Short mmCIF file of C-alpha atoms in Angstrom, two decimals:
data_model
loop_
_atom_site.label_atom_id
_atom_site.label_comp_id
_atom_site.label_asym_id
_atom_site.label_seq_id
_atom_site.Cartn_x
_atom_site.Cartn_y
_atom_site.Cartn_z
CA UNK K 1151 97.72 135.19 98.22
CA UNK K 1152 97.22 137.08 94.79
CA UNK K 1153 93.69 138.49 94.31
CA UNK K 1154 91.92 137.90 91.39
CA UNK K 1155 92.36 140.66 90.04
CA UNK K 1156 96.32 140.35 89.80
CA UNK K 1157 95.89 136.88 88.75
CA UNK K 1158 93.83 137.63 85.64
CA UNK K 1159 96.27 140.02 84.40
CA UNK K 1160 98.92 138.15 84.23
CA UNK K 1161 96.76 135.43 82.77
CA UNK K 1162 95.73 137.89 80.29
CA UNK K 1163 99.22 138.46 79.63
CA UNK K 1164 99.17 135.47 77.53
CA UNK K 1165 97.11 134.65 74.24
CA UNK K 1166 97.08 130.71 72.70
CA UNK K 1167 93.23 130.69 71.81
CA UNK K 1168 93.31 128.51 68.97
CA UNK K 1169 95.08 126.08 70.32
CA UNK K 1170 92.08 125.04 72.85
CA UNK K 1171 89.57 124.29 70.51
CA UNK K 1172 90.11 121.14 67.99
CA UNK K 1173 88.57 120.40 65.00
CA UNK K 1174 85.90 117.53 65.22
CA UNK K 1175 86.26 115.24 62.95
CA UNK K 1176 84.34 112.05 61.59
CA UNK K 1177 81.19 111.84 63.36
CA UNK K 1178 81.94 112.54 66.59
CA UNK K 1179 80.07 115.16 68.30
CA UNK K 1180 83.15 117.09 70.16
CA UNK K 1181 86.80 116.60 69.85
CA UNK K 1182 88.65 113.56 71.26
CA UNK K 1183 91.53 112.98 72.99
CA UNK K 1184 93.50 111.10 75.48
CA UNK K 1185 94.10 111.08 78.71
CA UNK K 1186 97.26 108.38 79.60
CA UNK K 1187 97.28 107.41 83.49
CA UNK K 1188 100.29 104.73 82.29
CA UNK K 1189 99.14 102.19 84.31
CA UNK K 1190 101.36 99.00 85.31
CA UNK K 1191 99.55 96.00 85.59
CA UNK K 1192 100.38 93.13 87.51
CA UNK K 1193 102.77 90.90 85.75
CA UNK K 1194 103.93 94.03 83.33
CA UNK K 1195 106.46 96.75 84.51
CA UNK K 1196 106.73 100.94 84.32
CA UNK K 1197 109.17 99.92 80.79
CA UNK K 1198 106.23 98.40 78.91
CA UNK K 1199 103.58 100.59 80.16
CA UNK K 1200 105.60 103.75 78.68
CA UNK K 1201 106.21 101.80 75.59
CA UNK K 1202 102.24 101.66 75.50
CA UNK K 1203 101.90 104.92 75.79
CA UNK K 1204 103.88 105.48 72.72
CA UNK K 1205 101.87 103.65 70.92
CA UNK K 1206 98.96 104.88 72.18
CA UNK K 1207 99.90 108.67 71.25
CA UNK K 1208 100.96 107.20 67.74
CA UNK K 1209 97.85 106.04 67.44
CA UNK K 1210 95.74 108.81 68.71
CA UNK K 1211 97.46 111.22 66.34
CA UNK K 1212 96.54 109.34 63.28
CA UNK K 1213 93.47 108.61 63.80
CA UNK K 1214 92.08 112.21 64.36
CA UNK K 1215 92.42 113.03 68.61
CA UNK K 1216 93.18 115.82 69.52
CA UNK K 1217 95.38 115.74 72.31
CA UNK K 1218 96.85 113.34 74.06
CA UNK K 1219 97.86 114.19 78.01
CA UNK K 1220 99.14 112.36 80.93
CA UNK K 1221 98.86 113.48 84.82
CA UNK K 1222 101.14 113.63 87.63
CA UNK K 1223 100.82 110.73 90.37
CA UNK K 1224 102.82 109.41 93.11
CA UNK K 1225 103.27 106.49 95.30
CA UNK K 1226 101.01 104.25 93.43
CA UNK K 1227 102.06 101.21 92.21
CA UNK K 1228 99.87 100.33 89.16
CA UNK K 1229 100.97 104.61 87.59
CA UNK K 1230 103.69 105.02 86.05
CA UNK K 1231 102.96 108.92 85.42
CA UNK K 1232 105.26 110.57 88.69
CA UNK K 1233 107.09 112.79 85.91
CA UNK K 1234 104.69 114.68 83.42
CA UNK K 1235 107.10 116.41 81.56
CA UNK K 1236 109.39 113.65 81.11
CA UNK K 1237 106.90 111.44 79.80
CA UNK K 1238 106.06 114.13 77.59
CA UNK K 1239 109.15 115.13 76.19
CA UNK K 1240 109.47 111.37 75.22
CA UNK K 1241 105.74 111.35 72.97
CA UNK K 1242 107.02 114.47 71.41
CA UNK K 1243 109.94 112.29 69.68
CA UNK K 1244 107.49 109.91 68.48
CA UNK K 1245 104.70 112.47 67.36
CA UNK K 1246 104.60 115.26 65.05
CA UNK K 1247 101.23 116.52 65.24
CA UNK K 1248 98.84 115.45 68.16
CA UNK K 1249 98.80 117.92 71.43
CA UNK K 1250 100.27 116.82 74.10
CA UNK K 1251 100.18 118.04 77.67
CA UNK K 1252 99.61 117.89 81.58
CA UNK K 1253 96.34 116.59 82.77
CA UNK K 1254 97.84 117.66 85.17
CA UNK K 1255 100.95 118.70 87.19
CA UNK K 1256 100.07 119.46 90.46
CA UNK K 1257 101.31 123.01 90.86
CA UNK K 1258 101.24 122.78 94.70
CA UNK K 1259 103.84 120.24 94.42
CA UNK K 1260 106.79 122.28 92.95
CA UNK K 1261 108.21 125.76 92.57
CA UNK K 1262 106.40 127.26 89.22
CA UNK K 1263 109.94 128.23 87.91
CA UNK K 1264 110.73 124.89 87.48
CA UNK K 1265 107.06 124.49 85.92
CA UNK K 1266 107.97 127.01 83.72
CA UNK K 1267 111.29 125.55 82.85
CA UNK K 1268 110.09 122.42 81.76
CA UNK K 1269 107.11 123.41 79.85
CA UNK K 1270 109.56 125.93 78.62
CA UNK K 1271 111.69 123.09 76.86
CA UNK K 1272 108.54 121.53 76.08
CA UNK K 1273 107.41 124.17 73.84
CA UNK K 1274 110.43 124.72 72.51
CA UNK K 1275 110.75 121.18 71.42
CA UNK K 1276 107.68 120.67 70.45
CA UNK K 1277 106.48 124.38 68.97
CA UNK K 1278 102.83 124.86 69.53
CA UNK K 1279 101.83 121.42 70.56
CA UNK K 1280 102.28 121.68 74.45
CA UNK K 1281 99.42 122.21 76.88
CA UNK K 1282 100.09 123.13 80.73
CA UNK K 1283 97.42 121.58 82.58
CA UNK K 1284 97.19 122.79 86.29
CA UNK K 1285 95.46 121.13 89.56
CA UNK K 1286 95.93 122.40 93.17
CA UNK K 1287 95.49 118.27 94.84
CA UNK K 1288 98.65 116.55 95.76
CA UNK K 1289 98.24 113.77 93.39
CA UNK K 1290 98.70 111.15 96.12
CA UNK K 1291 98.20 110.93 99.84
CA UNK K 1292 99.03 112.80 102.40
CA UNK K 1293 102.58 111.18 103.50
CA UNK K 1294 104.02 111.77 100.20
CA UNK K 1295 102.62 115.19 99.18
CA UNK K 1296 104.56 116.02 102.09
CA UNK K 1297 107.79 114.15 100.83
CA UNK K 1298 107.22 115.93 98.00
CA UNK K 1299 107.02 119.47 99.40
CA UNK K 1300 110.32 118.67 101.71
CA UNK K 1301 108.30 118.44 104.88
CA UNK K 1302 106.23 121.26 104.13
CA UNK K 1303 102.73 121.66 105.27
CA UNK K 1304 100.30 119.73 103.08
CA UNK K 1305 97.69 122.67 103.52
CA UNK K 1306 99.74 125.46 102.16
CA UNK K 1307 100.04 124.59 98.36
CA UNK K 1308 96.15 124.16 98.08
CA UNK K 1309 95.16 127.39 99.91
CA UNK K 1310 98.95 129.25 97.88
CA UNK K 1311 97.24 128.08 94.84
CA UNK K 1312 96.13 131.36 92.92
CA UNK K 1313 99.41 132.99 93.97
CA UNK K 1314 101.33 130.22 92.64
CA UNK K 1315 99.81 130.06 89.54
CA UNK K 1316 100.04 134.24 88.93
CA UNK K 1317 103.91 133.28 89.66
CA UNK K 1318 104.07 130.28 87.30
CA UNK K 1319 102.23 132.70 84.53
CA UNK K 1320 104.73 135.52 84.95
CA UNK K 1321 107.79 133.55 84.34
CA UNK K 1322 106.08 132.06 81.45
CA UNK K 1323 105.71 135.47 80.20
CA UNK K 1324 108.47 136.55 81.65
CA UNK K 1325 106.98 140.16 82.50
CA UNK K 1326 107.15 140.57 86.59
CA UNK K 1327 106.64 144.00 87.03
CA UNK K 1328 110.02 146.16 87.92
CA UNK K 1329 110.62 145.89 91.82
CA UNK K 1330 109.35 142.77 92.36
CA UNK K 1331 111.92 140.01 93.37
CA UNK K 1332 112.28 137.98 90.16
CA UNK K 1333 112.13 140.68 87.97
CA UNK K 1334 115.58 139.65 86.75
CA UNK K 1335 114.82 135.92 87.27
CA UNK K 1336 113.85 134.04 84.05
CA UNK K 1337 112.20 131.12 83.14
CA UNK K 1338 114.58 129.67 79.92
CA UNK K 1339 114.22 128.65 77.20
CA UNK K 1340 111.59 131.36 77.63
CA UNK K 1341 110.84 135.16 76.49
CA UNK K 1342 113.90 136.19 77.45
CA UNK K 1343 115.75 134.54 74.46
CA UNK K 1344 113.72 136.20 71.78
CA UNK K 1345 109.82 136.16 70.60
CA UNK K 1346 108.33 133.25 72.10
CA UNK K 1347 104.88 131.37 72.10
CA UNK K 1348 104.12 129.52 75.43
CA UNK K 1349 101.60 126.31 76.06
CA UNK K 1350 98.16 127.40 77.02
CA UNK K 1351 97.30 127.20 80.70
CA UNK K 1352 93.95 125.13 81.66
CA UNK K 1353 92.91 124.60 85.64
CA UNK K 1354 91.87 121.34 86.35
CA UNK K 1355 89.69 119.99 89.18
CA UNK K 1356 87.08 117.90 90.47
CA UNK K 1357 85.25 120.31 92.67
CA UNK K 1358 83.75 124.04 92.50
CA UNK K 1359 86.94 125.85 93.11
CA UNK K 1360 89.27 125.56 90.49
CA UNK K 1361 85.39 125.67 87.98
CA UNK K 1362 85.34 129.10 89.62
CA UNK K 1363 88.79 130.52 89.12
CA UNK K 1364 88.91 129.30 85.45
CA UNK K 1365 85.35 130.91 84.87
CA UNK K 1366 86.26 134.04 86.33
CA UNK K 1367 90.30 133.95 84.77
CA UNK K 1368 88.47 133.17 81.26
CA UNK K 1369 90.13 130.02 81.17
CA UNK K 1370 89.70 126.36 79.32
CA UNK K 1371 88.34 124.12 81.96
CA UNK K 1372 88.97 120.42 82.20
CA UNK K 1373 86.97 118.49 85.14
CA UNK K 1374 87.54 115.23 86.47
CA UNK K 1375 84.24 113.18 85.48
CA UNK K 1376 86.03 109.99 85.81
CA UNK K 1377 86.49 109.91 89.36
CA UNK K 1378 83.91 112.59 90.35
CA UNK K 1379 80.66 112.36 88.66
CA UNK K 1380 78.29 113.26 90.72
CA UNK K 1381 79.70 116.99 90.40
CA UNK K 1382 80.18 117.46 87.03
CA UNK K 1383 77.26 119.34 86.06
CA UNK K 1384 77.29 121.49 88.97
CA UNK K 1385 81.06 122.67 88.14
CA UNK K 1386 80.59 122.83 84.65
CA UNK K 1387 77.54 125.15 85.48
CA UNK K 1388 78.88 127.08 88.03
CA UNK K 1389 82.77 127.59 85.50
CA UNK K 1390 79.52 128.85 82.72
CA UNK K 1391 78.23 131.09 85.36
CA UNK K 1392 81.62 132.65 85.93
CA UNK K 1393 83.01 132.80 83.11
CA UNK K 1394 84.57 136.24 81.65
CA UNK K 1395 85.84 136.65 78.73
CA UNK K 1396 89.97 136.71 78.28
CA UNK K 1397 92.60 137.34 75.91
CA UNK K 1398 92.51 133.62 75.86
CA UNK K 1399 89.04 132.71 75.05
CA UNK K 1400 85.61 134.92 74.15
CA UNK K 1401 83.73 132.01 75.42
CA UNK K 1402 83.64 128.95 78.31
CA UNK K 1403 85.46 125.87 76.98
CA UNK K 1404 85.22 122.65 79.56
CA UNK K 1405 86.87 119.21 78.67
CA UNK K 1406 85.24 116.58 80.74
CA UNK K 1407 87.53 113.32 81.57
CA UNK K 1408 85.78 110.51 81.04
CA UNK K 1409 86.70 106.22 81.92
CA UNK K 1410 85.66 104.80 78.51
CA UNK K 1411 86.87 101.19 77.32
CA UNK K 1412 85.37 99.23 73.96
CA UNK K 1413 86.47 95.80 72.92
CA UNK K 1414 84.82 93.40 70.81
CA UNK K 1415 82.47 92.16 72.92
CA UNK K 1416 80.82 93.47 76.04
CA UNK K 1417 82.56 90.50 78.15
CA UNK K 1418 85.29 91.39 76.94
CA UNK K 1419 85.09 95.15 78.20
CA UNK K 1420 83.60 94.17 81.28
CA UNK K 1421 86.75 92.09 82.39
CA UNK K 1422 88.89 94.87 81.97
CA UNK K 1423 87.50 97.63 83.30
CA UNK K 1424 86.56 95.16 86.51
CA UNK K 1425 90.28 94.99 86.90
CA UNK K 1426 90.33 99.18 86.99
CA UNK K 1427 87.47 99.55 89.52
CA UNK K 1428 89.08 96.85 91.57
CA UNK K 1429 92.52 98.60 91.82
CA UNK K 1430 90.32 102.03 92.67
CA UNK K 1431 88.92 100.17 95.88
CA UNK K 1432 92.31 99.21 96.83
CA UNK K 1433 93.62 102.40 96.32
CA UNK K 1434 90.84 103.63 98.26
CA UNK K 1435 90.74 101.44 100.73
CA UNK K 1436 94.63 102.51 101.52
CA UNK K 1437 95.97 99.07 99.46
CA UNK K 1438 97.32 100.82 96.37
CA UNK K 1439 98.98 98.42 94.23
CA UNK K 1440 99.65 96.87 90.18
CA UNK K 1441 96.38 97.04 88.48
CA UNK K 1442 95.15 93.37 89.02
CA UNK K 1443 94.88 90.87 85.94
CA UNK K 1444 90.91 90.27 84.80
CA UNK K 1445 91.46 86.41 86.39
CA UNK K 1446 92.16 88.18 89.95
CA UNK K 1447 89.81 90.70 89.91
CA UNK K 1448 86.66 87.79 88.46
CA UNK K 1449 87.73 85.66 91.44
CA UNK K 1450 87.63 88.57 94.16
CA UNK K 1451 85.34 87.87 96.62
CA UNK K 1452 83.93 90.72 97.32
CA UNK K 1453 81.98 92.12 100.66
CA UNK K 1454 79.20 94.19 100.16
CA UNK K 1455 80.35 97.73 100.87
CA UNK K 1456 82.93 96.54 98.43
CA UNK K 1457 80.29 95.58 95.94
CA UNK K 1458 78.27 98.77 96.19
CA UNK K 1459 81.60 101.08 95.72
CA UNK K 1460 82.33 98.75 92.55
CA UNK K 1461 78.75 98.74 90.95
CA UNK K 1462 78.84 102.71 91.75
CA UNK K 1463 82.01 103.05 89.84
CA UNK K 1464 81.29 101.32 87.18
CA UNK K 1465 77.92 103.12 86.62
CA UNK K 1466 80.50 106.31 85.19
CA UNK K 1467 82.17 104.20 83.29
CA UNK K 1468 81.19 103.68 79.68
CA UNK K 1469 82.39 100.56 78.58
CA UNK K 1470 81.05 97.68 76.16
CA UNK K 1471 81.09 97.00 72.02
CA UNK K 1472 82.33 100.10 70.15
CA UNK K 1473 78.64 101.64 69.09
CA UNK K 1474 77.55 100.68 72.85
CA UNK K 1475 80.29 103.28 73.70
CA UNK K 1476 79.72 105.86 71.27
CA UNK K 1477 76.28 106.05 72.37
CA UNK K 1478 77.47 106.57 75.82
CA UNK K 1479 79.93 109.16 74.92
CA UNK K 1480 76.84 111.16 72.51
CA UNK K 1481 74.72 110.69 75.51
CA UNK K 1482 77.14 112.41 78.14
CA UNK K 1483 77.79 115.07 75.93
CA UNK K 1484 74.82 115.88 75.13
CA UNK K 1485 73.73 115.72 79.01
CA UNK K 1486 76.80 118.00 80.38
CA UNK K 1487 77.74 120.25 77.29
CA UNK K 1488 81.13 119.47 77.41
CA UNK K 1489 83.08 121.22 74.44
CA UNK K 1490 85.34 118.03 73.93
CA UNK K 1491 85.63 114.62 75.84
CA UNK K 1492 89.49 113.49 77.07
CA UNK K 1493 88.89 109.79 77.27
CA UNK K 1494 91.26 107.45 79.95
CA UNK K 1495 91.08 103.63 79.39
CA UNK K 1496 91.83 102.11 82.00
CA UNK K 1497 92.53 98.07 82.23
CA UNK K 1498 95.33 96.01 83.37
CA UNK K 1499 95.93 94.95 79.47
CA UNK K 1500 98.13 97.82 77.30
CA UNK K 1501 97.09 96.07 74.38
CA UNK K 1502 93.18 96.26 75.33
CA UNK K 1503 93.94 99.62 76.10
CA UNK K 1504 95.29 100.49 72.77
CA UNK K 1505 92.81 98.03 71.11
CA UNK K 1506 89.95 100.65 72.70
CA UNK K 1507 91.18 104.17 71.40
CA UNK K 1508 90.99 102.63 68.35
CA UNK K 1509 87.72 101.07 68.53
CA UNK K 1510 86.14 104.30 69.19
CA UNK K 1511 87.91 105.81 66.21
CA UNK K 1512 85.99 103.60 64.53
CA UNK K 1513 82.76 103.94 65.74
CA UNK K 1514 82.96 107.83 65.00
CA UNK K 1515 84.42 107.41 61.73
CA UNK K 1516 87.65 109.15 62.35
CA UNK K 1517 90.36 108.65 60.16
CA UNK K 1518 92.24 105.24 59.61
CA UNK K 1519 95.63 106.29 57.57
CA UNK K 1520 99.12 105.20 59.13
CA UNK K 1521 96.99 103.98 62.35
CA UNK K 1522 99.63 101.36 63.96
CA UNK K 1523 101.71 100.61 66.20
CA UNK K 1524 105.43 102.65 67.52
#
């Protein structure tokens, strides 16, 4: 496992500081963006889902966010999301602006020159746009992290992680040190074809770990408030704590992700983001499956442990009329810090989904020119 101190210097190796912070614009408090899960819901398929998230980027980009990701996920039904960086590729033919990145690929799950490789055509077709958004968790379960890893042991990617990501960083750079074993391997398109920038690197988690090795790497920082709330304050503190400065930033910069849906009414928003925390407890409860329509998940009958995880889950979830929203959003910032919020709407409807993002754009004021459809 690479120490610390070998990891930061090849983080250090690379620079891409302004290309963390946005701009904020209208009246929101921090930058926005998106996070895209690509969900499938029931009666839909994975073809109109990425067609949403087309439209969803298009949207995003001219209405002010600032960067629109998608993360890695396998063997569940209702995501569409299994292949980052072809999704990604695909938004960067129908954007020309708007960031766009991992949040995230699970590095555990591949070899980092083929990370490399791929974020390395990224950049290169998409020049200073790309982010590389890194988590150590399998993304699924178990039974197909190991599928994924060719039979590997699930516990070795996890515990590999800091020397996997030095790797991953030196065949961005391309600089292994002479001696080493891939000194004459190279990550391409990359460094070795000339003077070339390469996407920013943030760590993503949902626990204390990965807070601590971005503090301590002077990384950006993006945490997983939508699925685990109850520790976002103590990561965020404890990434604050660690923090040192880098070549890459002077100062901490932590992205929370954060389940928001508006609509028009608060019935409205209720229905769908019932249907989300319904397909949660299935995928919890070992049942993943299509994210179910609003008439499904109203009718559920559900037990009481079942009604106690869904009342708990949607408790994080900030959801109603668009000021009801932005409220919620103001309030969380202003609770945790956070230097921008990455907002994931989840719902079984693409078209509420859409309807949402731009909803809040409202609310905050951001701008409304060329805001429509792919």
């Amino acid at each position: 496992m690479a120490d610390t101190g070998d990891l930061r210097g090849a983080v250090d190796a690379g620079g891409a500081a302004d290309a963390v912070r946005g701009t904020v614009r209208g009246s929101a408090p921090v930058p926005l963006s998106v996070l895209d899960l690509v969900t499938v819901g029931a009666g839909s398929t994975a073809h109109a889902s990425l067609r949403t998230s087309v439209e969803i980027a298009r949207l995003a980009e001219a209405r002010g966010y600032h960067r629109h990701w998608v993360a890695e996920h396998h063997s569940m039904p209702g995501v569409a999301s299994s292949s980052p960086a072809v999704i990604l590729a695909h938004l960067a033919a129908h954007t020309s602006r708007i960031r766009l990145g991992s949040g995230g690929v699970m590095l555990p799950n591949h070899a980092p020159l083929a990370i490399a490789e791929q974020f390395g055509t990224l950049e290169a077709l998409a020049p200073g746009r790309i982010d590389l958004g890194l988590g150590r968790a399998p993304g699924t379960d178990g039974r197909t992290a190991t599928a994924l890893r060719g039979g590997g042991r699930l516990d070795e990617g996890a515990e590999d992680f800091p020397r996997q990501l030095a790797e991953l960083t030196r065949f961005l750079d391309d600089d292994f040190p002479d001696g080493h074993p891939y000194a004459r391997v190279h990550a391409v398109p990359g460094p070795v074809q000339g003077p070339a920038a390469r996407p920013p690197l943030w760590l993503l988690g949902s626990s204390g770990f990965s807070a601590n090795l971005a503090g301590q790497l002077g990384l950006p920082f993006a945490y997983a408030h939508h699925f685990s709330a109850a520790g976002t304050i103590p990561a965020l503190e404890l990434y604050r704590r660690s923090f040192r400065p880098s070549a890459v930033l002077a100062e901490p910069y932590a992205l929370i992700g954060v389940s928001a849906l508006a609509a028009e009414t608060e019935e409205a928003a209720h229905a769908q983001v019932l249907t989300g925390a319904l397909s949660m407890l299935r995928l919890r409860s070992g049942r993943p499956g299509l994210v179910p329509t609003p008439e499904e998940a109203a009718a559920y009958s559900f037990s009481s442990l079942e009604r106690e995880f869904i009342d708990s889950w949607l408790a994080n979830v900030v959801y109603g009329i668009p000021d009801a929203v932005r409220d919620g959003l103001d309030a969380l910032v202003k609770r945790t810090g956070a230097d921008e919020l990455m907002l994931t709407a989840t719902g079984h409807s693409g078209a509420a989904r859409l309807r949402s993002y731009g909803l809040v754009a409202d609310a905050y004021g951001l701008p409304a020119e060329g805001a429509g459809p792919a």
